[in-house]
Coordinates of C-alpha atoms in Angstrom, one line a residue:
M27 CA -3.0 -23.7 -5.3
N28 CA 0.6 -22.8 -5.8
I29 CA 1.1 -19.0 -5.9
R30 CA 4.4 -17.4 -6.8
M31 CA 4.8 -13.6 -6.3
F32 CA 7.7 -11.4 -7.6
Y33 CA 7.8 -8.1 -5.6
H34 CA 10.3 -5.5 -4.5
S35 CA 10.2 -6.7 -0.9
L36 CA 8.1 -8.6 1.6
V37 CA 10.6 -8.4 4.5
S38 CA 11.3 -4.6 4.4
D39 CA 8.8 -1.8 4.7
W40 CA 11.5 0.9 4.8
N41 CA 10.0 3.6 2.5
H42 CA 8.1 0.8 0.9
G43 CA 4.3 0.9 1.6
N44 CA 3.5 -2.0 -0.7
A45 CA 5.0 -4.4 1.8
H46 CA 2.1 -3.7 4.1
F47 CA -0.5 -4.9 1.7
L48 CA 1.6 -7.8 0.4
R49 CA 2.1 -9.2 3.9
G50 CA -1.7 -9.1 4.5
I51 CA -2.4 -10.8 1.2
V52 CA 0.2 -13.5 1.7
T53 CA -1.1 -14.2 5.2
E54 CA -4.7 -14.5 4.0
L55 CA -3.8 -16.7 1.1
M56 CA -1.8 -19.0 3.3
S57 CA -4.6 -19.1 5.9
R58 CA -6.8 -20.7 3.2
G59 CA -4.3 -23.4 2.5
H60 CA -2.5 -22.0 -0.6
D61 CA 1.2 -22.4 -1.0
V62 CA 2.7 -18.9 -1.4
V63 CA 6.3 -18.0 -2.1
V64 CA 7.5 -14.4 -2.6
Y65 CA 10.6 -13.7 -4.6
E66 CA 12.5 -10.4 -4.0
P67 CA 15.9 -9.1 -5.0
K68 CA 18.6 -9.4 -2.3
D69 CA 19.9 -6.0 -3.1
G70 CA 16.6 -4.1 -3.3
W71 CA 16.8 -0.5 -2.2
S72 CA 14.3 -0.9 0.6
V73 CA 16.1 -3.8 2.4
T74 CA 19.5 -2.3 1.6
N75 CA 18.6 1.0 3.3
L76 CA 16.9 -0.8 6.2
I77 CA 20.1 -2.7 6.9
Q78 CA 22.3 0.4 6.5
E79 CA 20.3 2.3 9.1
H80 CA 19.2 -0.4 11.5
G81 CA 21.2 -3.5 10.9
R82 CA 19.8 -6.9 10.4
E83 CA 17.7 -7.1 13.6
P84 CA 14.5 -5.8 11.9
L85 CA 14.7 -8.6 9.4
Q86 CA 15.0 -11.1 12.2
R87 CA 12.0 -9.5 13.9
F88 CA 10.0 -9.7 10.7
Q89 CA 10.5 -13.5 10.6
E90 CA 9.4 -13.7 14.3
I91 CA 6.3 -11.7 13.6
F92 CA 5.5 -13.4 10.3
P93 CA 6.9 -16.9 10.8
H94 CA 4.5 -18.3 8.1
A95 CA 5.8 -16.1 5.3
K96 CA 7.9 -17.9 2.7
F97 CA 10.3 -15.7 0.7
V98 CA 13.3 -16.2 -1.5
G99 CA 16.0 -13.5 -1.8
Y100 CA 17.6 -13.8 -5.2
D101 CA 20.5 -12.4 -7.2
A102 CA 19.1 -11.3 -10.6
P103 CA 21.9 -12.8 -12.8
T104 CA 21.5 -16.3 -11.2
L105 CA 17.7 -16.5 -10.7
D106 CA 16.3 -19.6 -12.5
V107 CA 12.9 -18.2 -13.4
E108 CA 11.7 -21.5 -14.9
L109 CA 12.5 -23.4 -11.7
A110 CA 10.9 -20.7 -9.5
I111 CA 7.5 -21.0 -11.2
A112 CA 7.7 -24.6 -12.3
D113 CA 4.7 -25.7 -10.3
A114 CA 2.8 -22.4 -10.2
D115 CA -0.9 -22.1 -10.8
L116 CA -0.9 -18.3 -10.3
V117 CA 2.0 -15.8 -10.7
L118 CA 1.8 -12.1 -9.7
V119 CA 4.5 -9.8 -10.8
H120 CA 4.8 -6.3 -9.3
E121 CA 5.5 -3.3 -11.4
W122 CA 8.7 -2.4 -9.6
N123 CA 10.5 -5.4 -11.2
D124 CA 13.1 -5.0 -13.9
H125 CA 11.9 -5.1 -17.5
D126 CA 14.0 -8.2 -18.2
L127 CA 12.4 -10.2 -15.4
V128 CA 8.9 -9.2 -16.4
A129 CA 9.7 -10.4 -19.9
Q130 CA 11.3 -13.6 -18.8
I131 CA 8.2 -14.6 -16.7
G132 CA 6.0 -13.7 -19.7
D133 CA 8.2 -16.0 -21.9
C134 CA 7.6 -18.8 -19.4
R135 CA 3.8 -18.2 -19.6
A136 CA 4.0 -18.8 -23.4
R137 CA 5.3 -22.3 -22.7
R138 CA 3.3 -23.3 -19.7
R139 CA -0.3 -23.0 -18.4
F140 CA -0.6 -20.8 -15.4
V141 CA -2.4 -17.5 -14.7
L142 CA 0.0 -14.5 -14.9
L143 CA -1.0 -11.1 -13.7
F144 CA 0.9 -7.8 -13.5
H145 CA 0.3 -5.7 -10.4
D146 CA 0.6 -1.9 -10.4
T147 CA 0.5 0.0 -7.1
H148 CA 2.2 3.3 -8.0
H149 CA 1.7 6.6 -9.9
R150 CA 4.3 5.9 -12.6
M151 CA 1.7 4.9 -15.2
V152 CA 0.7 8.6 -15.0
T153 CA 3.9 10.3 -14.2
N154 CA 6.3 8.1 -16.2
R155 CA 4.1 6.5 -18.8
A156 CA 7.0 5.8 -21.3
R157 CA 8.6 3.5 -18.7
M158 CA 5.5 1.6 -18.0
K159 CA 4.6 1.2 -21.7
S160 CA 8.0 -0.4 -22.3
Y161 CA 7.1 -3.4 -20.2
D162 CA 6.3 -6.4 -22.3
L163 CA 2.9 -7.7 -21.0
S164 CA 1.9 -9.4 -24.2
R165 CA 1.8 -12.8 -22.6
Y166 CA 0.3 -11.7 -19.4
D167 CA -3.4 -12.6 -18.7
G168 CA -4.0 -9.0 -17.4
V169 CA -3.2 -6.2 -15.0
L170 CA -4.3 -5.7 -11.5
A171 CA -4.3 -1.9 -11.0
Y172 CA -4.9 -0.3 -7.6
G173 CA -7.2 2.4 -9.0
R174 CA -9.8 2.7 -11.7
I175 CA -7.9 5.4 -13.5
L176 CA -4.8 3.2 -13.8
R177 CA -7.0 0.3 -15.0
D178 CA -8.5 2.5 -17.7
L179 CA -5.1 3.7 -18.8
Y180 CA -3.7 0.2 -19.3
L181 CA -6.7 -0.5 -21.5
S182 CA -6.8 2.7 -23.4
E183 CA -3.1 2.6 -24.1
E184 CA -3.5 -1.0 -25.3
I185 CA -0.8 -2.3 -22.9
T186 CA -3.0 -5.1 -22.0
R187 CA -6.4 -6.5 -23.2
R188 CA -7.7 -7.1 -19.7
A189 CA -7.4 -5.2 -16.5
W190 CA -9.1 -5.1 -13.1
T191 CA -9.2 -2.5 -10.3
W192 CA -7.7 -4.2 -7.2
H193 CA -7.5 -1.7 -4.4
E194 CA -5.1 -2.0 -1.5
A195 CA -6.7 -2.9 1.8
A196 CA -5.9 -3.2 5.5
D197 CA -4.3 -6.3 7.0
T198 CA -6.8 -6.5 9.9
R199 CA -4.9 -9.3 11.5
T200 CA -2.2 -6.7 12.3
F201 CA -4.2 -3.5 12.2
R202 CA -7.0 -3.4 14.7
P203 CA -7.9 -1.2 17.7
A204 CA -5.5 -1.5 20.7
N205 CA -7.3 -0.9 24.0
G206 CA -5.9 0.1 27.3
V207 CA -2.8 1.9 26.0
P208 CA -2.0 5.2 27.8
R209 CA -2.4 8.3 25.7
L210 CA 0.9 10.2 25.1
G211 CA -0.3 13.0 22.9
D212 CA -2.8 14.6 20.6
V213 CA -1.8 14.0 17.0
I214 CA 0.3 11.3 15.3
W215 CA 1.3 11.3 11.6
I216 CA 3.1 8.4 10.0
G217 CA 4.5 8.9 6.5
N218 CA 7.7 9.6 4.6
W219 CA 8.9 13.0 3.5
A220 CA 8.3 11.9 -0.2
D221 CA 11.1 13.7 -2.0
G222 CA 9.3 17.0 -2.1
E223 CA 6.0 15.5 -3.4
R224 CA 4.1 16.9 -0.3
T225 CA 6.4 19.4 1.4
E226 CA 4.0 22.3 1.1
E227 CA 1.1 20.1 2.2
L228 CA 2.9 18.9 5.3
Q229 CA 3.7 22.5 6.2
E230 CA 0.0 23.6 5.7
F231 CA -1.9 20.6 7.1
L232 CA 0.4 19.3 9.8
I233 CA 3.2 21.6 11.0
E234 CA 1.4 25.0 11.0
P235 CA -1.9 23.7 12.6
V236 CA -0.1 21.8 15.3
K237 CA 2.1 24.8 16.1
A238 CA -0.8 27.2 16.1
L239 CA -2.9 25.1 18.5
G240 CA 0.1 24.1 20.7
L241 CA -0.6 20.4 20.3
K242 CA 1.6 17.5 21.4
A243 CA 2.4 15.6 18.2
R244 CA 4.7 12.9 16.9
V245 CA 5.9 12.0 13.4
Y246 CA 7.3 8.7 12.1
G247 CA 8.9 8.2 8.7
V248 CA 12.1 8.2 6.7
R249 CA 14.1 10.4 4.4
Y250 CA 13.4 13.6 6.3
P251 CA 16.1 16.1 5.4
E252 CA 17.6 18.5 8.0
T253 CA 15.2 21.3 6.8
A254 CA 12.2 19.1 7.5
R255 CA 13.4 18.0 10.9
A256 CA 14.1 21.7 11.8
A257 CA 10.6 22.6 10.7
L258 CA 9.1 19.9 12.9
A259 CA 11.3 20.9 15.9
A260 CA 10.2 24.6 15.5
A261 CA 6.6 23.4 15.8
N262 CA 7.5 21.3 18.9
I263 CA 6.7 18.1 16.9
E264 CA 8.7 15.0 18.0
Y265 CA 10.4 13.3 15.1
A266 CA 10.7 9.6 15.9
G267 CA 12.2 8.1 12.6
W268 CA 11.4 4.8 11.1
L269 CA 8.7 2.6 12.7
P270 CA 8.3 -1.1 11.7
N271 CA 4.8 -1.3 10.3
Y272 CA 3.6 -4.0 12.7
Q273 CA 4.2 -1.6 15.6
V274 CA 2.0 1.1 14.0
P275 CA -1.3 0.0 15.7
R276 CA 0.2 0.6 19.2
A277 CA 1.7 3.9 18.1
F278 CA -1.7 5.0 16.8
S279 CA -3.4 4.1 20.1
E280 CA -1.0 6.4 22.0
F281 CA -2.6 9.4 20.4
K282 CA -6.1 10.9 20.0
L283 CA -6.2 11.2 16.3
T284 CA -4.2 11.0 13.1
L285 CA -4.0 12.7 9.7
H286 CA -3.7 11.6 6.0
I287 CA -1.7 13.9 3.8
P288 CA -1.3 12.3 0.4
R289 CA 1.5 13.0 -2.0
R290 CA 0.7 15.5 -4.8
P291 CA 0.8 13.0 -7.7
Y292 CA -1.9 10.9 -6.1
V293 CA -4.1 14.0 -5.6
E294 CA -3.6 15.5 -9.0
A295 CA -3.3 12.5 -11.3
L296 CA -4.8 9.5 -9.5
P297 CA -8.2 10.4 -8.1
G298 CA -9.9 7.7 -6.1
I299 CA -6.7 6.0 -4.8
P300 CA -6.3 6.6 -1.0
T301 CA -3.0 4.6 -0.5
I302 CA -2.4 2.2 2.4
R303 CA -1.9 4.6 5.3
P304 CA -5.5 5.8 5.8
L305 CA -6.8 2.3 5.4
E306 CA -4.6 1.1 8.2
A307 CA -5.5 4.1 10.4
L308 CA -9.2 3.4 10.0
A309 CA -8.7 -0.3 10.7
C310 CA -7.2 0.7 14.1
G311 CA -10.3 2.8 14.8
M312 CA -8.4 6.0 14.6
P313 CA -10.3 9.3 14.1
L314 CA -8.9 10.6 10.9
I315 CA -8.6 14.0 9.2
C316 CA -7.5 14.1 5.5
S317 CA -6.1 16.9 3.5
P318 CA -7.9 17.1 0.1
W319 CA -8.1 14.0 -2.2
N320 CA -10.9 12.9 -4.4
D321 CA -12.7 9.8 -3.4
A322 CA -13.8 9.3 -7.0
E323 CA -14.6 5.7 -6.6
G324 CA -16.9 6.0 -3.6
L325 CA -14.8 3.8 -1.3
F326 CA -15.8 5.8 1.8
D327 CA -18.4 8.0 3.4
P328 CA -16.5 11.3 3.9
G329 CA -17.7 13.2 6.8
N330 CA -18.7 10.1 8.7
D331 CA -15.7 7.7 8.1
F332 CA -13.3 10.6 8.3
L333 CA -13.2 14.4 7.9
F334 CA -11.8 16.4 5.0
A335 CA -9.9 19.6 5.6
R336 CA -9.9 21.8 2.5
D337 CA -7.1 24.0 3.8
G338 CA -4.9 24.7 6.8
D339 CA -7.5 26.8 8.5
E340 CA -10.1 24.1 8.3
M341 CA -7.5 21.6 9.5
K342 CA -7.1 23.8 12.6
T343 CA -10.8 24.0 13.1
H344 CA -11.2 20.2 12.8
L345 CA -8.3 19.5 15.1
A346 CA -9.6 21.8 17.8
A347 CA -13.1 20.5 17.6
L348 CA -12.2 16.8 17.6
L349 CA -9.7 17.1 20.4
A350 CA -12.3 18.8 22.6
N351 CA -15.0 16.2 21.9
H352 CA -14.2 12.6 22.9
E353 CA -17.6 11.3 21.8
R354 CA -17.2 12.7 18.3
R355 CA -13.8 11.1 18.1
R356 CA -15.2 7.8 19.2
A357 CA -18.1 7.9 16.7
L358 CA -15.8 8.8 13.9
G359 CA -13.3 6.0 14.7
E360 CA -16.1 3.4 15.0
K361 CA -17.7 4.4 11.7
G362 CA -14.4 4.3 9.8
L363 CA -13.5 0.9 11.3
A364 CA -16.9 -0.5 10.3
T365 CA -16.3 0.6 6.7
I366 CA -12.9 -1.1 6.6
Q367 CA -14.3 -4.3 8.1
A368 CA -17.2 -4.3 5.6
R369 CA -15.3 -3.6 2.4
H370 CA -11.6 -3.0 2.7
T371 CA -9.7 -5.9 4.3
C372 CA -7.2 -8.2 2.8
K373 CA -9.8 -11.0 3.1
H374 CA -12.0 -9.0 0.6
R375 CA -9.1 -8.5 -1.7
V376 CA -8.2 -12.2 -1.7
D377 CA -11.8 -13.0 -2.5
E378 CA -11.5 -10.7 -5.5
L379 CA -8.1 -12.1 -6.6
L380 CA -9.4 -15.7 -6.5
A381 CA -12.5 -14.6 -8.4
I382 CA -10.3 -13.1 -11.1
Y383 CA -8.3 -16.3 -11.3
D384 CA -11.4 -18.4 -11.6
E385 CA -12.7 -16.2 -14.3
I386 CA -9.5 -16.3 -16.4
Q387 CA -9.3 -20.0 -16.0
A388 CA -12.9 -20.4 -17.2
G389 CA -12.3 -18.2 -20.2
K390 CA -15.2 -15.9 -19.2
N391 CA -13.2 -12.6 -19.6
S392 CA -11.8 -13.1 -23.1
R393 CA -12.3 -10.4 -25.7
G394 CA -15.5 -10.8 -27.6
N395 CA -17.1 -12.5 -24.7
R396 CA -17.5 -9.7 -22.2
P397 CA -15.9 -6.3 -21.4
S398 CA -12.1 -6.4 -21.2
G399 CA -11.8 -5.1 -17.7
Y400 CA -14.0 -4.4 -14.7
A401 CA -13.6 -3.1 -11.2
F402 CA -14.1 -4.6 -7.7
S403 CA -15.0 -1.9 -5.2

């Protein structure tokens, strides 16, 4: 099958977590013999910032690590959309594309027979609904939403007739336990500063507990202002900057445990959506402690796959107990890894995507035949 995908970026994961999942999905599809090409803007903000900060070497390394990945960097004014999807059987269009491009691809769908799906992996449907409702999805076959609440919003707002829950998942070809790596510290946290969306949470669940317990910790991520770096330094937390995502498994293995501290919009407005980072941590067999989020869709077994800390004091209690108990850390890591392998890999998500494709092709999910959307979990 010929699959064409229009996304913000495959080659850059600078402040761009969707690249992680996209790489895993592309790799899995190609391993099954599908012809996959990803189209991304040459001047996208992620790749532009990556080059400004680190030069072009990370892009060269990406092609060495993912030599199978086929991508086309385009200039929007000169992109020939008709040519790009001339032989497509399935087209996926990510929600971070310009409105004009989304509409152009929809216009092509009106003239040709292929399956066309819109893919939403962000909180804007909740936090900026007017922007999302202004996309013209009238010719799209449906929406892939990475959480049930998003799926339901697309349907209730009548933006689309059909929508499916398509959660992100771990690329287990890249994210897996790394054995035999020397431990360098206690706690690692990988995440971006998030423009104030979790400043208070990072202070309560990361900085203060690490400082109080005198732990050796390291933080990776981008867009940390001077005030944030100063707060980390005051807690004796090493700030290590951007880390290419394919290097994360080794970085995890150098520490005893990790944390998940979600952004406030996901906690308050998007229950049930864990985002990609905890999935990748569990895939590496890392013991994981989470600040509060609601696993509304029952994706995990909290308390066994990972621990919840309701506040900063409970985070300190969990950290102290886990760091003092190697067997408990091992059991927690093994259980979380087993859940990922059983339910939340890119292989599972490709199975789901191809089932959706087949169902649309067969006409089994049309209105009046069966419900207009359903969830894979």
